mmCIF file of C-alpha atoms in Angstrom:
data_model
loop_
_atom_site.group_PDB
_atom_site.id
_atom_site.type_symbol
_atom_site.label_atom_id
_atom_site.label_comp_id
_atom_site.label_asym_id
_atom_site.label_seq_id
_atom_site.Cartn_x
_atom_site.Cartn_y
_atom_site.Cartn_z
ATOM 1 C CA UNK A 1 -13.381 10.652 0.554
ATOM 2 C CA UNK A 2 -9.678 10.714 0.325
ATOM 3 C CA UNK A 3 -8.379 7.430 -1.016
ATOM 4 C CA UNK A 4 -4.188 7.207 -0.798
ATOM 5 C CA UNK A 5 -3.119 4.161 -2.642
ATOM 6 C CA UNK A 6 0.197 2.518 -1.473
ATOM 7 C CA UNK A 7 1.418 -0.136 -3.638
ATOM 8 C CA UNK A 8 3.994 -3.271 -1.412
ATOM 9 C CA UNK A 9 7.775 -2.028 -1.537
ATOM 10 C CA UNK A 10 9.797 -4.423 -3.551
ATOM 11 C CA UNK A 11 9.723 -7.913 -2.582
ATOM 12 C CA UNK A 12 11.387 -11.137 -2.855
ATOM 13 C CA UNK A 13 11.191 -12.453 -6.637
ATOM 14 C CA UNK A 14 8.724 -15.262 -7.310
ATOM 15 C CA UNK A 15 9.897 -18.653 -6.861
ATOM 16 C CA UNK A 16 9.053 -21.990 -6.297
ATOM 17 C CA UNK A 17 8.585 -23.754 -3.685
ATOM 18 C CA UNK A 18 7.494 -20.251 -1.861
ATOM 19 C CA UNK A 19 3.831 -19.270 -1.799
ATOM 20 C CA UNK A 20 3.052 -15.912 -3.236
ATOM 21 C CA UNK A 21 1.502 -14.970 -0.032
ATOM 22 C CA UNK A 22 4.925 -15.316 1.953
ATOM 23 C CA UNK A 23 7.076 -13.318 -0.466
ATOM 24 C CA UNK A 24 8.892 -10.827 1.762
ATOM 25 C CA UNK A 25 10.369 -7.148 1.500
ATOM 26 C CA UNK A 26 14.229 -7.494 0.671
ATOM 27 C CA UNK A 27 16.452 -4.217 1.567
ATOM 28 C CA UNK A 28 15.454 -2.348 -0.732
ATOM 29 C CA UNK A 29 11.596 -2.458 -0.362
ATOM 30 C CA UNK A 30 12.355 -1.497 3.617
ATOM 31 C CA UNK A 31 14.360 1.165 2.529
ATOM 32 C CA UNK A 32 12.111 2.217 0.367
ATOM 33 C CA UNK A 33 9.293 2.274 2.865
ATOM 34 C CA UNK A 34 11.368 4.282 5.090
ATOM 35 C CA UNK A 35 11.887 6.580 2.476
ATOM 36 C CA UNK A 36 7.407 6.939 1.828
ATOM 37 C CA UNK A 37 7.816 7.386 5.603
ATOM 38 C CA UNK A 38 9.746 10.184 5.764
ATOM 39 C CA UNK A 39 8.436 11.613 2.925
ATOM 40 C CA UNK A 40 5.251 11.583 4.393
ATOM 41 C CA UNK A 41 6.443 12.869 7.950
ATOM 42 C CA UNK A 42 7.944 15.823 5.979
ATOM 43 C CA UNK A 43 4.795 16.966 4.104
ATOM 44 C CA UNK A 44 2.328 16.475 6.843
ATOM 45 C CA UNK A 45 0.801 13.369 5.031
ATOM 46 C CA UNK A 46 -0.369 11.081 8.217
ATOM 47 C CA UNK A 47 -3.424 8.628 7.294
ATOM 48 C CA UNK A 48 -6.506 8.149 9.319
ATOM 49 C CA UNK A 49 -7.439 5.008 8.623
ATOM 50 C CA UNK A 50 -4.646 2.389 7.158
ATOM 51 C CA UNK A 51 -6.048 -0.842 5.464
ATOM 52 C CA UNK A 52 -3.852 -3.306 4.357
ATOM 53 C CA UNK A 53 -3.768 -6.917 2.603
ATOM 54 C CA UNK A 54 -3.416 -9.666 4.323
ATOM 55 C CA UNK A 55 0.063 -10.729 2.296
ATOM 56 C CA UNK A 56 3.625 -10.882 4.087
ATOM 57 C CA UNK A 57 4.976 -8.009 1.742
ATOM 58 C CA UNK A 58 1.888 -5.490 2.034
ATOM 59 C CA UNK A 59 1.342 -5.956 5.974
ATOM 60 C CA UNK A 60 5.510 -5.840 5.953
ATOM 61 C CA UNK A 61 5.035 -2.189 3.934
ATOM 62 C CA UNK A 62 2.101 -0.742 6.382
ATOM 63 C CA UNK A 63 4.390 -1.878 9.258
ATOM 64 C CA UNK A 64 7.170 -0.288 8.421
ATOM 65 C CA UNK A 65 5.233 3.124 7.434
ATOM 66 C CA UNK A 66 3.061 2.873 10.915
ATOM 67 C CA UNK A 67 6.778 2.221 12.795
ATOM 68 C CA UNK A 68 8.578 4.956 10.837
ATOM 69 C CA UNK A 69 5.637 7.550 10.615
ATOM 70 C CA UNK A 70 5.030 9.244 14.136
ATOM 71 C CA UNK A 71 0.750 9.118 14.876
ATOM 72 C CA UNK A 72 0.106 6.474 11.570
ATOM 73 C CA UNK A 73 -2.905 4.835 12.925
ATOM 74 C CA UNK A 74 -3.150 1.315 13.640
ATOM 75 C CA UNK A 75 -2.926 -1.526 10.527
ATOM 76 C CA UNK A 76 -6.049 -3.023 9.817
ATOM 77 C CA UNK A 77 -5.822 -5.854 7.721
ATOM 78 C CA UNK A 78 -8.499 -6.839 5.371
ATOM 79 C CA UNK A 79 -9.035 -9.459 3.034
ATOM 80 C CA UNK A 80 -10.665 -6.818 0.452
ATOM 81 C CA UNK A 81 -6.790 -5.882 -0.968
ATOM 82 C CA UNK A 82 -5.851 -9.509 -1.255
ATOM 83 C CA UNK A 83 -3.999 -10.568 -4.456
ATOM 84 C CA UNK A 84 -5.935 -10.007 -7.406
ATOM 85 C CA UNK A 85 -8.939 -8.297 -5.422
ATOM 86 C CA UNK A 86 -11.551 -6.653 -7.798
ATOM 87 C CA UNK A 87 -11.090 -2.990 -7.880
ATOM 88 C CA UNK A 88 -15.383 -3.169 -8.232
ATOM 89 C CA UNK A 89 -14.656 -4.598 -4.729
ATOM 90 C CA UNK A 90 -12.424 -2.456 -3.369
ATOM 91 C CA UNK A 91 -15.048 -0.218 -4.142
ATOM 92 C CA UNK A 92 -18.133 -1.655 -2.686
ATOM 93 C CA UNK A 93 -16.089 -1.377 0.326
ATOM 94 C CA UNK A 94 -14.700 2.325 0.076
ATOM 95 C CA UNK A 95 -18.611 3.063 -0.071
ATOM 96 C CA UNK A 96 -19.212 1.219 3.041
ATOM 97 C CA UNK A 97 -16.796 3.056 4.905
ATOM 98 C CA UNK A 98 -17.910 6.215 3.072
ATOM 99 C CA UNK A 99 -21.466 5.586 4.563
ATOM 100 C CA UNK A 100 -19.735 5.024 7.962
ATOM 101 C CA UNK A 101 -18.831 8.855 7.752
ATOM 102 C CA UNK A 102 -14.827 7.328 6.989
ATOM 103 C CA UNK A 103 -13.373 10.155 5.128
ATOM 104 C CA UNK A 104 -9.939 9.842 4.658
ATOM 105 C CA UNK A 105 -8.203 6.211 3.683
ATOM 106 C CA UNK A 106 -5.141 4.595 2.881
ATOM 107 C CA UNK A 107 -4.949 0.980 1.532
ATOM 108 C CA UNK A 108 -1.974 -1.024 0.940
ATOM 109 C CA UNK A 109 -2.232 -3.066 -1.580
ATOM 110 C CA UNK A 110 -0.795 -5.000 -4.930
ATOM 111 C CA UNK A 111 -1.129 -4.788 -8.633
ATOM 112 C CA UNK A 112 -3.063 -4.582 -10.708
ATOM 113 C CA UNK A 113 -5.457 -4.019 -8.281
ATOM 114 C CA UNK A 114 -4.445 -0.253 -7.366
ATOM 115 C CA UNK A 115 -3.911 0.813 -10.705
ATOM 116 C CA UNK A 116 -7.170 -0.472 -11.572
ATOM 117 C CA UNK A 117 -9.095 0.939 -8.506
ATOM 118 C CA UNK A 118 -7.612 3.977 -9.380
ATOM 119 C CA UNK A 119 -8.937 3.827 -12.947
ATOM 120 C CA UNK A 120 -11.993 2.955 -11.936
ATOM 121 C CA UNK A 121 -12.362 6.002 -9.840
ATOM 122 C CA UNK A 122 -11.340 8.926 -11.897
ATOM 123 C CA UNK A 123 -13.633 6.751 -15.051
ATOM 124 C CA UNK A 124 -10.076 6.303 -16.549
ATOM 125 C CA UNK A 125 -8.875 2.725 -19.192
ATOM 126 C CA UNK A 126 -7.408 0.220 -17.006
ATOM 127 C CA UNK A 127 -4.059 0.605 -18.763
ATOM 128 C CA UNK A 128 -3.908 4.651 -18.021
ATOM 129 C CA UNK A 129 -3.100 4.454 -14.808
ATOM 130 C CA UNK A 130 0.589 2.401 -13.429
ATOM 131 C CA UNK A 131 1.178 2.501 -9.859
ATOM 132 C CA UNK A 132 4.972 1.492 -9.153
ATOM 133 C CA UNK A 133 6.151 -0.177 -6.135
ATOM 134 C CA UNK A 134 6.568 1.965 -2.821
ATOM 135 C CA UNK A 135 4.296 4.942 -4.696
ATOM 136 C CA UNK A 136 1.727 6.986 -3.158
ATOM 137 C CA UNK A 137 -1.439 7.695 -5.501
ATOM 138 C CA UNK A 138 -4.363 9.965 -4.007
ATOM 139 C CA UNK A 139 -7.828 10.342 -5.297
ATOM 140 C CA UNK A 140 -10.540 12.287 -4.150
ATOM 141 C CA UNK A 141 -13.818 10.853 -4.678
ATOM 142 C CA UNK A 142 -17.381 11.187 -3.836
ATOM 143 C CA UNK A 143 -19.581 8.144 -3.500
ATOM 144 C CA UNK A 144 -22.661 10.048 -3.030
ATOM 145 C CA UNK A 145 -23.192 10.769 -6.561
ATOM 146 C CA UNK A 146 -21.956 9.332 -9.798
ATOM 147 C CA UNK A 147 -19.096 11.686 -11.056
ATOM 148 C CA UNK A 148 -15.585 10.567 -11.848
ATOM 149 C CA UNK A 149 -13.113 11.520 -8.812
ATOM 150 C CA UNK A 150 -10.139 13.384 -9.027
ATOM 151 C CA UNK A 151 -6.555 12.354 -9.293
ATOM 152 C CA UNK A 152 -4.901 14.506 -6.729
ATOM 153 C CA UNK A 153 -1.065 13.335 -7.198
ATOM 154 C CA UNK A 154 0.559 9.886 -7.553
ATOM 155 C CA UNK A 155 3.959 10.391 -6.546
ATOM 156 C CA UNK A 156 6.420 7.182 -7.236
ATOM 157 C CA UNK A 157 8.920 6.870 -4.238
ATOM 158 C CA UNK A 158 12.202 7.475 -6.169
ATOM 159 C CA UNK A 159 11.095 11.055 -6.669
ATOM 160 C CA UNK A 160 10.355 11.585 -3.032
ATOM 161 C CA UNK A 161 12.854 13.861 -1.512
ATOM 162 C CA UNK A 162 13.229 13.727 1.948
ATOM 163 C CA UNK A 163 16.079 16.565 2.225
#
């Protein structure tokens, strides 16, 4: 399975009395989604299946890529990449889908959650592995047996050229 990891664009700072779950993207996380977006458009990288947490700024991020990126496949959002979701499972999910005959995934998500599932998958340290905000991370991995996957390229979104 191919597992692309996109972390929220940058959102509004934390603050009181707003709820984490509200924060929103300010101009710069749009742009920056934009940006993934046309990055993507330019190197033939379209999803087939685009998960998403439930959170203002991650369903704000796969919005903005499915509006920006001609054929991105509808948004499902799913509790499973909430806020502090356990990469285990993230996991346990990716395996269901797996099973389903799902082969190719993206999942918008948050930290450290991504950076963690990542880990987890290429049988890395939690602390190896840093996913910054509007990056792209892909992993290839194979739930029918027990071998590590493969990091395939994380690519943070200030080095994506789109000339």
């Amino acid at each position: 399975m191919l597992i692309t990891c996109l972390r929220h664009a940058t959102a509004e700072p934390h603050a009181d009395p707003m709820a984490d779950a509200e924060r929103a993207l300010v101009k710069k996380g749009k742009d920056q989604v934009v940006r993934v977006a046309e990055f993507c458009r330019k190197h033939a990288l379209l999803p087939a299946m685009l998960y998403c947490s439930p959170l203002r700024r991650a369903q704000q991020t796969a919005k903005l890529l499915h509006t920006h990126l001609p054929d991105c496949p509808a948004i499902e959002v799913v509790d499973w990449l909430s806020l502090g979701a356990d990469p285990h499972a993230i996991i346990a999910e990716l395996k269901i889908l797996a099973a389903a005959g799902v082969n190719d995934v993206w999942l918008v998500g948050h930290e450290p959650a991504m950076s963690g599932l990542v880990a987890r998958l290429i049988d890395a340290d939690d602390d190896s592995i840093l996913i910054k905000k509007a990056s792209l991370t892909r992993v290839q991995a194979d739930f029918s047996n027990s071998a590590a996957g493969q990091l395939l390229w994380s690519i943070p979104c200030a080095l994506m050229s789109v000339k």
